[in-house]
Every structure is written in structure tokens, then in C-alpha cells.
Short mmCIF file of C-alpha atoms and ligand atoms in Angstrom, two decimals:
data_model
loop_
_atom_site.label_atom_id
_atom_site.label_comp_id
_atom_site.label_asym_id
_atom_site.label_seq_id
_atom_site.Cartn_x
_atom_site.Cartn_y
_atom_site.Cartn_z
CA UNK V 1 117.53 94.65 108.15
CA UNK V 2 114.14 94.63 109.37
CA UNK V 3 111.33 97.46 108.83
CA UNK V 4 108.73 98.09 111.52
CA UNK V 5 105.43 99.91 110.09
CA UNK V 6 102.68 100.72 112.47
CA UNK V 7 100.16 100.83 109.70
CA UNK V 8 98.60 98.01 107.36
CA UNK V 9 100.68 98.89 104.75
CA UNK V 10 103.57 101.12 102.57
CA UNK V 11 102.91 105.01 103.11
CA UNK V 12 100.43 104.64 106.25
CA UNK V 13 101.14 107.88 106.98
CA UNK V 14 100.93 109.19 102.97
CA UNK V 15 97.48 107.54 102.66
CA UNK V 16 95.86 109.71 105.21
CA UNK V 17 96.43 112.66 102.49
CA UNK V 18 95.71 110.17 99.43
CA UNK V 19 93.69 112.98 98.05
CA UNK V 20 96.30 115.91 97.77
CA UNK V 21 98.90 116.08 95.12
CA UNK V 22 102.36 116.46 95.69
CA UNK V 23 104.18 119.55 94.07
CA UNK V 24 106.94 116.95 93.18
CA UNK V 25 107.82 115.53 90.07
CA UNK V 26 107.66 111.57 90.10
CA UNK V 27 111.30 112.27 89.16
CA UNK V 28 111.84 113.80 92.45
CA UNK V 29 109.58 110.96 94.13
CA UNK V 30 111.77 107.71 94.05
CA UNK V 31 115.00 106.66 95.73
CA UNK V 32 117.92 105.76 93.42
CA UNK V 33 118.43 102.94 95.23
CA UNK V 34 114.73 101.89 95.82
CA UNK V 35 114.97 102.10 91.64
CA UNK V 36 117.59 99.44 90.63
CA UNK V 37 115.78 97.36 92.89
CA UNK V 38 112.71 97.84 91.58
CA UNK V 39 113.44 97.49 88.24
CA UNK V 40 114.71 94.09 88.78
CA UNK V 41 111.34 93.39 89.51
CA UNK V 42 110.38 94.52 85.95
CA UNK V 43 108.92 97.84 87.92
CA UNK V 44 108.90 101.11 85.29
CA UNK V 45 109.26 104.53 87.19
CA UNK V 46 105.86 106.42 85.59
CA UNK V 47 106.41 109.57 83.50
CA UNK V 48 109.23 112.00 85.23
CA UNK V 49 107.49 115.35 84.83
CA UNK V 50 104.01 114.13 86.37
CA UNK V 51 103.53 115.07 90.33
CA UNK V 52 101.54 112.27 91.47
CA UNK V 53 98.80 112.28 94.23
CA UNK V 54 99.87 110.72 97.78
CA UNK V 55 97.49 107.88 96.49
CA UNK V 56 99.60 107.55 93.36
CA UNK V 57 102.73 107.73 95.29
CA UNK V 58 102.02 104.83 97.73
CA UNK V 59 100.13 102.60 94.89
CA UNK V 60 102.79 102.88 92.34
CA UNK V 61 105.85 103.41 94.67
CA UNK V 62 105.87 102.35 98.17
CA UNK V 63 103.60 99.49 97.99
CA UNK V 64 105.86 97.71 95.12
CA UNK V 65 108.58 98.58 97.06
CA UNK V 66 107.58 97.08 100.33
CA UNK V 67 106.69 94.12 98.29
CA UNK V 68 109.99 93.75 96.85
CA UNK V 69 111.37 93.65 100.19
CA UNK V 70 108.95 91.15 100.96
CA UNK V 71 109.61 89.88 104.79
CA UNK V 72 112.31 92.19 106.40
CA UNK V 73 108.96 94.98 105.82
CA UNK V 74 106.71 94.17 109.32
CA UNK V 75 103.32 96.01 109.35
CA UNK V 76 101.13 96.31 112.16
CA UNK V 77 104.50 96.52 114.34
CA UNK V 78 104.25 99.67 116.13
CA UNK V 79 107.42 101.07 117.82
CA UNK V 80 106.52 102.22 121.23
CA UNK V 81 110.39 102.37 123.22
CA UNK V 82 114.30 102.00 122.32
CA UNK V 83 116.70 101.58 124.89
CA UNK V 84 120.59 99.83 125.56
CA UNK V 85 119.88 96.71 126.82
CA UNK V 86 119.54 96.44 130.57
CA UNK V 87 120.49 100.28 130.68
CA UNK V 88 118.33 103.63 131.14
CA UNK V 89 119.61 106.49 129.77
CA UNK V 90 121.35 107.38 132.92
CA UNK V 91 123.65 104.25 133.02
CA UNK V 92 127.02 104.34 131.31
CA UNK V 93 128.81 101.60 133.15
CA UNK V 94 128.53 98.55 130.40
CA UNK V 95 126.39 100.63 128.10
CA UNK V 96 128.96 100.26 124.94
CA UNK V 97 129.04 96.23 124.74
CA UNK V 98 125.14 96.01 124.93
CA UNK V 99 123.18 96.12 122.14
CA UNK V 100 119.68 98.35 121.22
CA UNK V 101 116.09 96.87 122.21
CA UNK V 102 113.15 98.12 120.57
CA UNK V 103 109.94 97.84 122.28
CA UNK V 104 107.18 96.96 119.23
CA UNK V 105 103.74 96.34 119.88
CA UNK V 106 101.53 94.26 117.77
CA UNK V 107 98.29 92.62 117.43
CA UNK V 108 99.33 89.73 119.54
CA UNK V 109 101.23 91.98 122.42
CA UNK V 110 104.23 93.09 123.08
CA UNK V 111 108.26 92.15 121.34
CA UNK V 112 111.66 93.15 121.86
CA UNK V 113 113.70 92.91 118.94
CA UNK V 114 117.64 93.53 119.40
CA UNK V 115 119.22 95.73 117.14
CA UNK V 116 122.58 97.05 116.38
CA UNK V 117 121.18 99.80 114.74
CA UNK V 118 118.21 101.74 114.93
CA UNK V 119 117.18 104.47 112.31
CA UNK V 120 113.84 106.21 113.32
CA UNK V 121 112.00 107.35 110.14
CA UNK V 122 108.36 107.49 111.58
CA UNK V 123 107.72 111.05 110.53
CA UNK V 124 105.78 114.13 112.58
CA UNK V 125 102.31 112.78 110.48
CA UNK V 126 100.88 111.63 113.77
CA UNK V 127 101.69 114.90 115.94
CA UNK V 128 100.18 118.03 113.89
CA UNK V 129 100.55 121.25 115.83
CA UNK V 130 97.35 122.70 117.33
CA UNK V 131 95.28 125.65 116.73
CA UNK V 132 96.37 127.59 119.65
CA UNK V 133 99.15 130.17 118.84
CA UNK V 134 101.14 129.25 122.07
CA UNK V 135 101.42 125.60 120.69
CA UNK V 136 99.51 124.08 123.29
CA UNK V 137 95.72 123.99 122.07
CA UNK V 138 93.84 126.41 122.62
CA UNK V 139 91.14 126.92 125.55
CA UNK V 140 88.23 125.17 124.04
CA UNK V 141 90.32 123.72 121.63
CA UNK V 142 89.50 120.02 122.58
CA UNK V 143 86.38 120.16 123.31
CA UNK V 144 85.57 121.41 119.78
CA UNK V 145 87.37 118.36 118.53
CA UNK V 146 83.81 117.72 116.08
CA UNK V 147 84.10 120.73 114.32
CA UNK V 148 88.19 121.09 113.95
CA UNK V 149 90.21 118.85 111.23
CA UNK V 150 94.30 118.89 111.12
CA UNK V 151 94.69 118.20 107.17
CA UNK V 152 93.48 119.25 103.79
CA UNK V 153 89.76 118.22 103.70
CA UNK V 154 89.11 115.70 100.82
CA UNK V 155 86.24 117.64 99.10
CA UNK V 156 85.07 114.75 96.74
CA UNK V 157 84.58 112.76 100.42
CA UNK V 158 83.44 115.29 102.46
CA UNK V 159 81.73 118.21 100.26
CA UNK V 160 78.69 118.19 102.09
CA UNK V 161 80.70 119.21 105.42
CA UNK V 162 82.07 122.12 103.77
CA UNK V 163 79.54 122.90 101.51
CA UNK V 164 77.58 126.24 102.72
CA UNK V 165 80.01 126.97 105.53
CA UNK V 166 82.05 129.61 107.29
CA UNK V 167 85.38 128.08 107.03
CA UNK V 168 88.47 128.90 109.41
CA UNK V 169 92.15 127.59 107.84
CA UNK V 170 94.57 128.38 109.72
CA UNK V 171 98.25 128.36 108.93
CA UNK V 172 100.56 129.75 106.00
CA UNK V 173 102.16 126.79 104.59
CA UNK V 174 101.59 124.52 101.32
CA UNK V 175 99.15 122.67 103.17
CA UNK V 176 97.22 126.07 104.33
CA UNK V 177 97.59 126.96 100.85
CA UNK V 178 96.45 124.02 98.95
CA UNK V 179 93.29 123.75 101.44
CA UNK V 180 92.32 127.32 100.43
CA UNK V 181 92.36 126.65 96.63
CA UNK V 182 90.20 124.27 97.06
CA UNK V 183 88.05 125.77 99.39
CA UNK V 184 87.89 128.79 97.62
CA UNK V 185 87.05 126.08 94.28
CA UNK V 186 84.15 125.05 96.54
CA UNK V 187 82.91 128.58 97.53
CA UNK V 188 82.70 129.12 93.37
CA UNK V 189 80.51 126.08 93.03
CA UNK V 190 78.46 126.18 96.26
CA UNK V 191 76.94 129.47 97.25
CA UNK V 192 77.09 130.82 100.65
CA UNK V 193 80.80 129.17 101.69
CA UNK V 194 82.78 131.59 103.20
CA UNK V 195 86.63 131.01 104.09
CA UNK V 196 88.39 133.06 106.81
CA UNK V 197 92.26 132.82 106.22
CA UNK V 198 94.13 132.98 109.85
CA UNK V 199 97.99 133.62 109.78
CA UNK V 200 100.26 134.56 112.74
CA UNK V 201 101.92 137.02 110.83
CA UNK V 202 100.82 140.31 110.42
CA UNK V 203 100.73 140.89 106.91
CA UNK V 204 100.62 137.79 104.14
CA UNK V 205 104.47 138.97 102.53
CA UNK V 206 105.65 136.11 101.24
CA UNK V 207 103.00 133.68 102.29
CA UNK V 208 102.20 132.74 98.79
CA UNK V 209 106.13 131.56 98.02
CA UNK V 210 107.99 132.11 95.22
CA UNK V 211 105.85 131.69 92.26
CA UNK V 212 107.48 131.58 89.15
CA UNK V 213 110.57 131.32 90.61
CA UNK V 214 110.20 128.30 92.36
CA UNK V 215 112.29 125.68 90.81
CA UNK V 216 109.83 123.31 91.77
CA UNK V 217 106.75 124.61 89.16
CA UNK V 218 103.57 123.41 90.94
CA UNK V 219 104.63 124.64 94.43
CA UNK V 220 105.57 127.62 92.49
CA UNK V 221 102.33 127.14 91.19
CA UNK V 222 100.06 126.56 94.12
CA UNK V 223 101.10 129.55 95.78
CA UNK V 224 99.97 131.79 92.27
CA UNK V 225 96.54 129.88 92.67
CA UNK V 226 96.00 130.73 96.56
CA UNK V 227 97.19 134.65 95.73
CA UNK V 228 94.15 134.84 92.91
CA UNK V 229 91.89 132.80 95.24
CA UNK V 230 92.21 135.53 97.85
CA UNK V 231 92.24 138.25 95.43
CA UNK V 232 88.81 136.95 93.68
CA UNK V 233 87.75 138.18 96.73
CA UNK V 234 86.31 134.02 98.35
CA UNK V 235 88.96 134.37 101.23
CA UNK V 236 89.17 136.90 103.88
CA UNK V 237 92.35 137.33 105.74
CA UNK V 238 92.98 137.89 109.18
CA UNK V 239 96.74 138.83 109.89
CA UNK V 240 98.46 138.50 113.18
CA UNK V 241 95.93 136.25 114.77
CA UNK V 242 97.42 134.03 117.23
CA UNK V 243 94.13 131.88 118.50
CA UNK V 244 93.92 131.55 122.41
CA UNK V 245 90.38 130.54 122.65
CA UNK V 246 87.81 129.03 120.90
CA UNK V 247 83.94 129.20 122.33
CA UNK V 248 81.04 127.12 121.08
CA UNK V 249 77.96 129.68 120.39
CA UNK V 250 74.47 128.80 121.26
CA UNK V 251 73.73 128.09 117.57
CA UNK V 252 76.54 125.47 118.05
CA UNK V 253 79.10 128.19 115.39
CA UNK V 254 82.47 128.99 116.90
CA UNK V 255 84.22 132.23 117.69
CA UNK V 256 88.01 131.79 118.02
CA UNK V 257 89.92 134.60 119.77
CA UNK V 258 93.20 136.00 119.14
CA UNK V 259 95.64 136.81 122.22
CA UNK V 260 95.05 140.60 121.43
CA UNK V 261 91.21 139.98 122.03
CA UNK V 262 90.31 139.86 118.54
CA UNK V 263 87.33 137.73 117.44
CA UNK V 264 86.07 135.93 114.41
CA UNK V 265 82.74 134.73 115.01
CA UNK V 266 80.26 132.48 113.10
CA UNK V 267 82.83 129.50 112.09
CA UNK V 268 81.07 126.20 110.97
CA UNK V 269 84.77 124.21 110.72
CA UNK V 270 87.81 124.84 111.35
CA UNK V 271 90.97 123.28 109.39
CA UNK V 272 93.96 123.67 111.35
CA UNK V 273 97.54 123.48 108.92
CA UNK V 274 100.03 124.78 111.51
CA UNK V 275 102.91 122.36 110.64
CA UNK V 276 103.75 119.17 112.59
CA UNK V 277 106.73 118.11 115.14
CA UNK V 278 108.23 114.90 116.43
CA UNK V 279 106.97 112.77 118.52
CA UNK V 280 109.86 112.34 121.24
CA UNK V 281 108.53 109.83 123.95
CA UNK V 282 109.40 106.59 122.48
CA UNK V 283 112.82 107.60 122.64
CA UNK V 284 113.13 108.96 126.16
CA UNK V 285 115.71 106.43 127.26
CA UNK V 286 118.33 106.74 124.30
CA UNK V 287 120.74 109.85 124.15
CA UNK V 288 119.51 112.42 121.66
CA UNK V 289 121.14 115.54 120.65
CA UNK V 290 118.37 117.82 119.70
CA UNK V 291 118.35 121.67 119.14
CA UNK V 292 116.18 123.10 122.04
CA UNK V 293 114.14 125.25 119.59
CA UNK V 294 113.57 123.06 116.59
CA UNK V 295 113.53 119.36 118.06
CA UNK V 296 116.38 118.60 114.97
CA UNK V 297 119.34 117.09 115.72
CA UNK V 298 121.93 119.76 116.92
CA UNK V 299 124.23 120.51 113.81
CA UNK V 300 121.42 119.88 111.37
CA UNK V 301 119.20 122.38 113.33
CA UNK V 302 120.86 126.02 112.04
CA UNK V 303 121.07 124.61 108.64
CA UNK V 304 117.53 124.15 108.79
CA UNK V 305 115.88 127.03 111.02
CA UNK V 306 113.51 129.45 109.95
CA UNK V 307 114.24 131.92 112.12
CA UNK V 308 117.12 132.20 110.37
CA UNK V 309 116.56 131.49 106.89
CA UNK V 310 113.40 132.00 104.83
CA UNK V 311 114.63 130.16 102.36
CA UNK V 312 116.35 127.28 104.10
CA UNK V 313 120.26 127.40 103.01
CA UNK V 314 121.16 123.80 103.99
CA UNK V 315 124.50 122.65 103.59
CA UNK V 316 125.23 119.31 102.04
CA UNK V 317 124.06 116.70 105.29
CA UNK V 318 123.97 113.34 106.22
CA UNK V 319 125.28 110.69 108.95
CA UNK V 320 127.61 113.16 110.49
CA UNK V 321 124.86 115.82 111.18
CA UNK V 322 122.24 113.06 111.91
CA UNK V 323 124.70 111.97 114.54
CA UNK V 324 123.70 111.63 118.26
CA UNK V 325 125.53 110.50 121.46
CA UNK V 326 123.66 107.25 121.14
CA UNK V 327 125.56 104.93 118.87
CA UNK V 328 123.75 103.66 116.09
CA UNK V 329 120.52 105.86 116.80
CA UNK V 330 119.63 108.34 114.13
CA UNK V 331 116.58 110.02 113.22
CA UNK V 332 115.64 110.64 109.38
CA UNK V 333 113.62 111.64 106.97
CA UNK V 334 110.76 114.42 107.98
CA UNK V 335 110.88 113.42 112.24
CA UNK V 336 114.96 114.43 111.47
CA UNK V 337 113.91 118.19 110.49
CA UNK V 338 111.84 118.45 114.09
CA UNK V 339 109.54 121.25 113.71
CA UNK V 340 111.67 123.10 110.75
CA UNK V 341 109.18 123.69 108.25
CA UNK V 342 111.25 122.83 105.28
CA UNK V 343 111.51 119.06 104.32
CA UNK V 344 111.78 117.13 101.26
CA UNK V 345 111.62 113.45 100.37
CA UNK V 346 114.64 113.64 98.38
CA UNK V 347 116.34 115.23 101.68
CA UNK V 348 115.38 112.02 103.50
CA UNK V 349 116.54 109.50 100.70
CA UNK V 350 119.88 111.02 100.84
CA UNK V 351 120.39 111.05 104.62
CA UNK V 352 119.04 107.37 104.86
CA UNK V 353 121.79 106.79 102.02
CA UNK V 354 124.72 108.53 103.96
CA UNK V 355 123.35 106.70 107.56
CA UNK V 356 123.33 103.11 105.97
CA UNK V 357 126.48 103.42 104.55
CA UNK V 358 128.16 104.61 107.81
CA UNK V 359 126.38 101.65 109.60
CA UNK V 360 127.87 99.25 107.03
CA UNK V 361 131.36 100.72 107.79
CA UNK V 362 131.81 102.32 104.34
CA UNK V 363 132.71 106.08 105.11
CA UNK V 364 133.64 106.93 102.61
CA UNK V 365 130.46 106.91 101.06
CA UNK V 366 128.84 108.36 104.13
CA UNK V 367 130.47 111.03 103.77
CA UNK V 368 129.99 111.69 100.32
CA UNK V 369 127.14 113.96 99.03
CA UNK V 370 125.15 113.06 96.43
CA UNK V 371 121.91 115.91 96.76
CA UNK V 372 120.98 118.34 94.60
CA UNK V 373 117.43 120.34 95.56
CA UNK V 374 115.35 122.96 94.07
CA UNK V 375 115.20 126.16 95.13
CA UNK V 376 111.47 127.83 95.87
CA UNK V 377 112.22 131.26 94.41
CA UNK V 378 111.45 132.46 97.93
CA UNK V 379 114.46 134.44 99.71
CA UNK V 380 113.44 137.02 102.32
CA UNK V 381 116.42 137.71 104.52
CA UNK V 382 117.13 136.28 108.13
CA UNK V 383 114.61 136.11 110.98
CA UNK V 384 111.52 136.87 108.90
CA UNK V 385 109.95 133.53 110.37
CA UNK V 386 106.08 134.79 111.87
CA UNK V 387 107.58 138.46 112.07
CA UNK V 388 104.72 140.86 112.39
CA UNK V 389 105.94 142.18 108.82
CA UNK V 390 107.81 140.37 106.35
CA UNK V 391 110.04 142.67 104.10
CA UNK V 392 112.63 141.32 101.49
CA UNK V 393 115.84 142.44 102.59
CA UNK V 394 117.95 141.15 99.84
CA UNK V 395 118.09 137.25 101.37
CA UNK V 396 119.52 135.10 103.43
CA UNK V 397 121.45 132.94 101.28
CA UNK V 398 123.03 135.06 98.41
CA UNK V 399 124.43 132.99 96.12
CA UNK V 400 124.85 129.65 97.14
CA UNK V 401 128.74 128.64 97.39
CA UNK V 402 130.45 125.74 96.13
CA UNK V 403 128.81 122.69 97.73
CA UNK V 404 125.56 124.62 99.31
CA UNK V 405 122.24 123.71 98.90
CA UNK V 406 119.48 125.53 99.30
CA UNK V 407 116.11 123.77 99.74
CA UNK V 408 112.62 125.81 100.54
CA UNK V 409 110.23 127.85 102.60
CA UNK V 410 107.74 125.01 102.06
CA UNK V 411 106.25 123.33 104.79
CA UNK V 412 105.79 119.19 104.78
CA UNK V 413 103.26 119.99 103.21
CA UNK V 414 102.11 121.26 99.38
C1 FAD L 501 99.94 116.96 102.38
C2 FAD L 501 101.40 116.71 102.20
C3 FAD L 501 102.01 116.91 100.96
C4 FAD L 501 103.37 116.69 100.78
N1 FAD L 501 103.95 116.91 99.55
C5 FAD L 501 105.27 116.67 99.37
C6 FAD L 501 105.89 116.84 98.09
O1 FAD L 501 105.26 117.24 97.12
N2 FAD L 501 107.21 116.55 97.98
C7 FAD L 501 107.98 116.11 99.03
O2 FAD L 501 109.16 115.82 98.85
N3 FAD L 501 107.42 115.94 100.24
C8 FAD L 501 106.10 116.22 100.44
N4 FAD L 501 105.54 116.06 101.67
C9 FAD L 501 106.39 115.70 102.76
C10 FAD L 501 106.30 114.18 102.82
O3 FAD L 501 105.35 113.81 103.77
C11 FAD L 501 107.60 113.60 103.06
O4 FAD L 501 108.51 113.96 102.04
C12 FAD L 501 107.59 112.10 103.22
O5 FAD L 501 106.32 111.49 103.31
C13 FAD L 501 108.30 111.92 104.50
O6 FAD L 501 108.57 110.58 104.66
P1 FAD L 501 108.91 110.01 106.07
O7 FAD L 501 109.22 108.57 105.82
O8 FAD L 501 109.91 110.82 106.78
O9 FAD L 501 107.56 110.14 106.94
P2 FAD L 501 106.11 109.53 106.64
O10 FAD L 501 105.78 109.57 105.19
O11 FAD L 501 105.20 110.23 107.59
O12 FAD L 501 106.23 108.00 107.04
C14 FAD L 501 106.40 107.58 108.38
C15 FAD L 501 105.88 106.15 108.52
O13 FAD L 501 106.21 105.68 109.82
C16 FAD L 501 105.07 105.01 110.38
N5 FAD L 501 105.16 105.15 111.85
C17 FAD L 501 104.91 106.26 112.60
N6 FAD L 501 105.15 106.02 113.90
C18 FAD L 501 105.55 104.74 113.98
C19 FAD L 501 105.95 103.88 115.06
N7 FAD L 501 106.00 104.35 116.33
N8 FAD L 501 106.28 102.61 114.79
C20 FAD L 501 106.27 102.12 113.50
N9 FAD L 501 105.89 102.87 112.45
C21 FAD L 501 105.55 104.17 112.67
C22 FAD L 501 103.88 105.71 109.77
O14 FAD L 501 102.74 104.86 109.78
C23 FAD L 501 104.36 106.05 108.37
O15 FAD L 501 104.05 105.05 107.43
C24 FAD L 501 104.16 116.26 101.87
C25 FAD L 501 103.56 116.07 103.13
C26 FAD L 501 102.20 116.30 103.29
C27 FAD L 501 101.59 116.09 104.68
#
């Protein structure tokens, strides 16, 4: 077994939002198995009810992990192609007896490492979607690169960027809604900032999730802190904007324009929270089954599609769903959902469970389900997903039947 991380370290990807804390418990947080081998290390899971920030979760979880594992963990390896042997995706003539390359780059060039098996859990981190409502980026969009982030600002590092502004967030996830509590935290403490809420949908429904009945209780939570931010009257909403362009004024502000020709002029910064999706290219010449809409793999896809279920009724998943035509290539974790918005790390821990133990031959076990997830409260009947208005129509997912799961609305994001 041998791990390839692009990064310097455990949780590359988690320490780019080291400042934003995770609505799950620590509880929630760490793999069973990643536990009894931790604790032979003398390693003591911190207190259960606590949600941890993503700086918390990579110093006192995935760094000791990757240390326990000590040389099969590579860093600075960077994945950039898997293929069959000798064989483009086009080729089946010998393609079964030939084993899987994987192109890494590192610091001193380029490897090929053979592989039996290869499980792709590199995440949608490094592929957020852009401002532009036809998910391509806007006109302009580029060019105002200076002036446009793609995460939750760190306001302890960067206060003086927001500080005094006219602030654009755009997108109605966790993430959106986490960056406008604090925003709207900074607009209390620092007169004159001014925060512009843009959603897609045309009214904010359900946007704020399901409160108190969230069975996770800070998602729950955030959600009840975003609804009073806007309501204390520091965030101004503008509903069914879907951003085409954005123009840089002569005073160097920005005006972004909806598709329906509506403006919103005078914007210092612009923090785009849109969701993410999967970077596909590495993997051009292996044979992926993937849902045309959501980038998921095909029979994980309808469990998982918010078109179809505002609440995300999932049933119980692992190797079988995570299947693709490619032996021994799966994708897990968040790059597994594609661009569903609705992923949880104990989601991923389970699949990598079921896909190890089918790659080690035991079935049984792969087959076996051992995932329980909470529910967000949130339930708003089927095809809801951007809908110019968002009206509870009794659910999607009724009671859940023997066996189902339901996970939530969330996006990757808090
Ligand atoms: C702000 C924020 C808050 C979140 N809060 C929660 C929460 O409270 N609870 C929850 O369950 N989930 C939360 N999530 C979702 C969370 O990100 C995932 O649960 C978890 O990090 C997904 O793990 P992953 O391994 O699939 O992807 P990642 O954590 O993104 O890890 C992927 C790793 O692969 C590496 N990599 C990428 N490309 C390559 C390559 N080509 N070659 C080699 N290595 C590569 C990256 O450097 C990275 O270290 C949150 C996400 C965000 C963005």
C-alpha cells in the first residue's frame, strides 16, 4: 500500500481552510480503523462532542496518522495520469493481464509506479466552481482574479481586506453561510462593510438548512446564525442572480451582472462559494462510469442528486456503487460524490472501508454496511435544487426504510 500526497503534508487540502470549523463532532471526525491504529501509538481521540477547526483536524488527526504510517505515506508525489500498462483506453486486446501505471510527478521529475489497485481520493478542493452562473466563469471573471477569492476569508489574516468593504458572497451552501456570519461579525465591528448575498435561487427557502432539526447541532446551528445575520439587517440579498459578467469600474469597484441584466454595482471583493467538482483529466485513459449530470459514479449518482432530493436519501453504499468498468479503479471520498453537494467524511471512511476490503478479496465485508449519518432536519420534496421558489412539499424521503440513510443538504462545506 502506498499513499501519494501532492502536498507537504496530511490534510494539504484541509489546511487551506485551517481557519473554519467543521460542524462535525471529533466523534464524527476519525476513522474506526485509523483509531485502533492510532491508539497503538499511545494516540487519545480528543473530547467527542468538540467540532474541531480544519487546523485541529489535520494537527491532531491526519498528521499522527500519516506518521503512523510512516513510509507507505509519499508527499510531494503528485498524481498527474493512470492508465493499463501499454494500453489507452481504447485497447482491450491484453488489457486484463496488465497491470495499472500511475504517472506521479515529483520534485526530482517524473515516476511510474505499478499498481494493482488504484483508489483516487484527491478530493474536488483544487477545482471550486466559478462565479459565472453557466459554470464557466464569467466574462470578466478572470481578469478580476485580484479582487475574487474561492473560500471562506480568514478574517484574523486578512481583516484589513475586508474591513470597510462592499462584499459580494456568492453561493447558498455551509461555506456561503459560514462566510456571511463572519462577514456580517466584521460589518458589527468595522463600520462601513457592506455584504451583498447572491443566490441562484429566487427566494432564500431553505437556504439556511434545518436548524434545530439538524442532527448535526452546529450545522444546524450555523444556518440559525446566517438567518439572524441577514435579518439584523448587515446582509442584503439578491435572489435569482445568475452572474454573466463582471466589469471593473473606473474607481477600480466591480459591477457583476445577472443573465436577466440585473446589476450590483460598487463591489470591493468578491467571495465566490459555489461548490466544487472533480477534476477528471488525470484519469482520461482509464474506464470511468460517471453520471453525465453529477460527475459521480453511475449507481451512486441518483442516490446522491439534488435535483432529486433536498435532503439527500442515500442508500447504504460502498465498493459495488463505487464500481467502474476499470478493474481496480475507484474513486472515493468527496471527488466520489462529483459535483453532488452533499458529502461527509464519515461517507468517505466507509466507502474506503467497503473498497479495501473488496480489493483484499474479503466480500463479504465489502458488502457489509457499517454507516450510520445524521440527518440535517432539511427535507423539501424532489427537484427543489436552484428552483426559482423553494416550497416544502412534504419531502423527498419520508421515513427512511429499513437500511436507508439519509445524509444532508450541506455542501462540502460548513
Ligand atoms: C470549509 C469546509 C468545511 C468542511 N466541513 C466538514 C465537516 O464539518 N464535516 C465533514 O464531514 N466534512 C466537511 N467538509 C468536507 C471535507 O472536506 C471532507 O469531508 C474531507 O476533507 C474530504 O476528504 P477527501 O480525502 O475526500 O478530500 P480532501 O480532504 O480534499 O483531500 C484530498 C487530498 O488529496 C491531495 N491531492 C489532490 N490532488 C492530488 C493528486 N493529483 N495527486 C496526489 N494528491 C492529490 C490533496 O492535496 C489533499 O490532501 C468540509 C469541507 C470544507 C471545504
Amino acid at each position: 500500500m502506498l499513499v501519494l500526497e501532492a502536498g507537504d503534508h496530511a490534510g494539504a487540502a484541509v489546511s487551506q481552510w485551517n481557519h473554519v470549523r467543521l460542524f462535525s463532532q471529533w466523534s464524527e471526525l476519525v476513522d474506526p480503523a485509523a483509531e485502533r491504529l492510532l491508539s497503538r501509538a499511545g494516540w487519545v481521540r480528543p473530547d467527542g462532542d468538540t467540532c474541531p477547526s480544519g487546523g485541529e483536524w489535520v494537527e491532531s488527526y491526519l498528521r499522527p496518522l500519516a506518521d503512523v504510517l510512516g513510509d507507505r505515506v509519499r508527499f510531494g508525489a503528485r498524481v498527474v495520469g493512470v492508465a493499463r500498462r501499454g494500453r489507452d483506453r481504447i485497447v482491450d486486446a491484453g488489457r486484463e493481464d496488465e497491470p495499472l501505471t500511475v504517472h506521479v510527478r515529483t520534485a526530482a521529475g517524473e515516476e511510474r509506479v505499478t499498481a494493482r489497485a488504484v483508489i483516487d481520493a484527491s478530493g474536488t478542493w483544487g477545482s471550486p466552481n466559478p462565479l459565472g452562473g453557466d459554470g464557466l466563469p464569467a466574462v470578466g471573471e478572470k481578469a478580476a482574479a485580484d479582487k475574487i477569492v474561492y473560500r471562506v476569508p480568514d478574517l484574523v489574516a486578512e481583516r484589513a481586506r475586508y474591513a470597510g468593504k462592499r462584499i459580494a458572497v456568492a453561493g447558498s451552501g455551509h461555506s456561503a453561510l459560514t462566510a456571511l456570519v463572519v462577514l456580517a461579525e466584521l460589518a458589527e465591528q468595522e463600520p462601513g462593510t457592506r455584504i451583498v448575498w447572491l443566490l441562484r435561487r429566487g427566494a432564500v427557502g431553505n437556504a439556511f438548512g434545518g436548524g434545530e432539526a439538524d442532527q448535526l447541532p452546529a450545522r444546524g446551528a450555523l444556518g440559525l446564525r446566517a438567518k439572524k445575520a441577514v435579518e439584523a439587517g448587515h446582509i442584503t440579498t439578491a435572489t435569482g442572480f445568475r452572474t454573466a459578467a463582471v466589469d471593473r469600474a473606473a474607481d477600480g469597484s466591480l459591477t457583476l451582472e445577472s443573465f436577466d441584466g440585473h446589476r450590483v454595482e460598487g463591489v470591493d471583493e468578491v467571495v465566490v462559494l459555489t461548490g466544487f467538482r472533480p477534476d477528471l483529466s488525470w484519469l482520461s485513459e482509464v474506464r470511468l462510469e460517471l453520471d453525465p449530470v453529477l460527475q459521480a459514479p453511475t449507481k451512486l449518482a441518483p442516490l446522491i442528486d439534488p435535483n432529486v432530493h433536498s435532503c439527500g436519501t442515500v442508500y447504504p453504499h460502498g465498493e459495488t456503487e463505487l464500481r467502474h468498468p476499470e478493474p481496480g479503479v475507484y474513486l472515493v471520498g468527496m471527488k466520489s460524490y462529483g459535483r453532488a453537494p452533499t458529502f461527509l467524511s464519515l461517507t468517505g471512511y466507509e466507502q474506503a472501508r467497503s473498497v479495501v476490503a473488496a480489493i483484499a478479496g474479503d466480500h463479504e465485508a465489502a458488502g457489509r454496511v457499517e454507516l450510520v449519518l445524521p440527518e440535517t432536519g432539511v427535507c423539501g420534496g424532489a427537484g427543489v435544487f436552484d428552483a426559482p421558489e423553494v416550497e416544502n412539499e412534504g419531502g423527498c424521503c419520508g421515513s427512511p426504510e429499513q437500511g436507508e440513510l439519509t445524509i444532508g443538504l450541506a455542501p462540502s462545506a460548513r
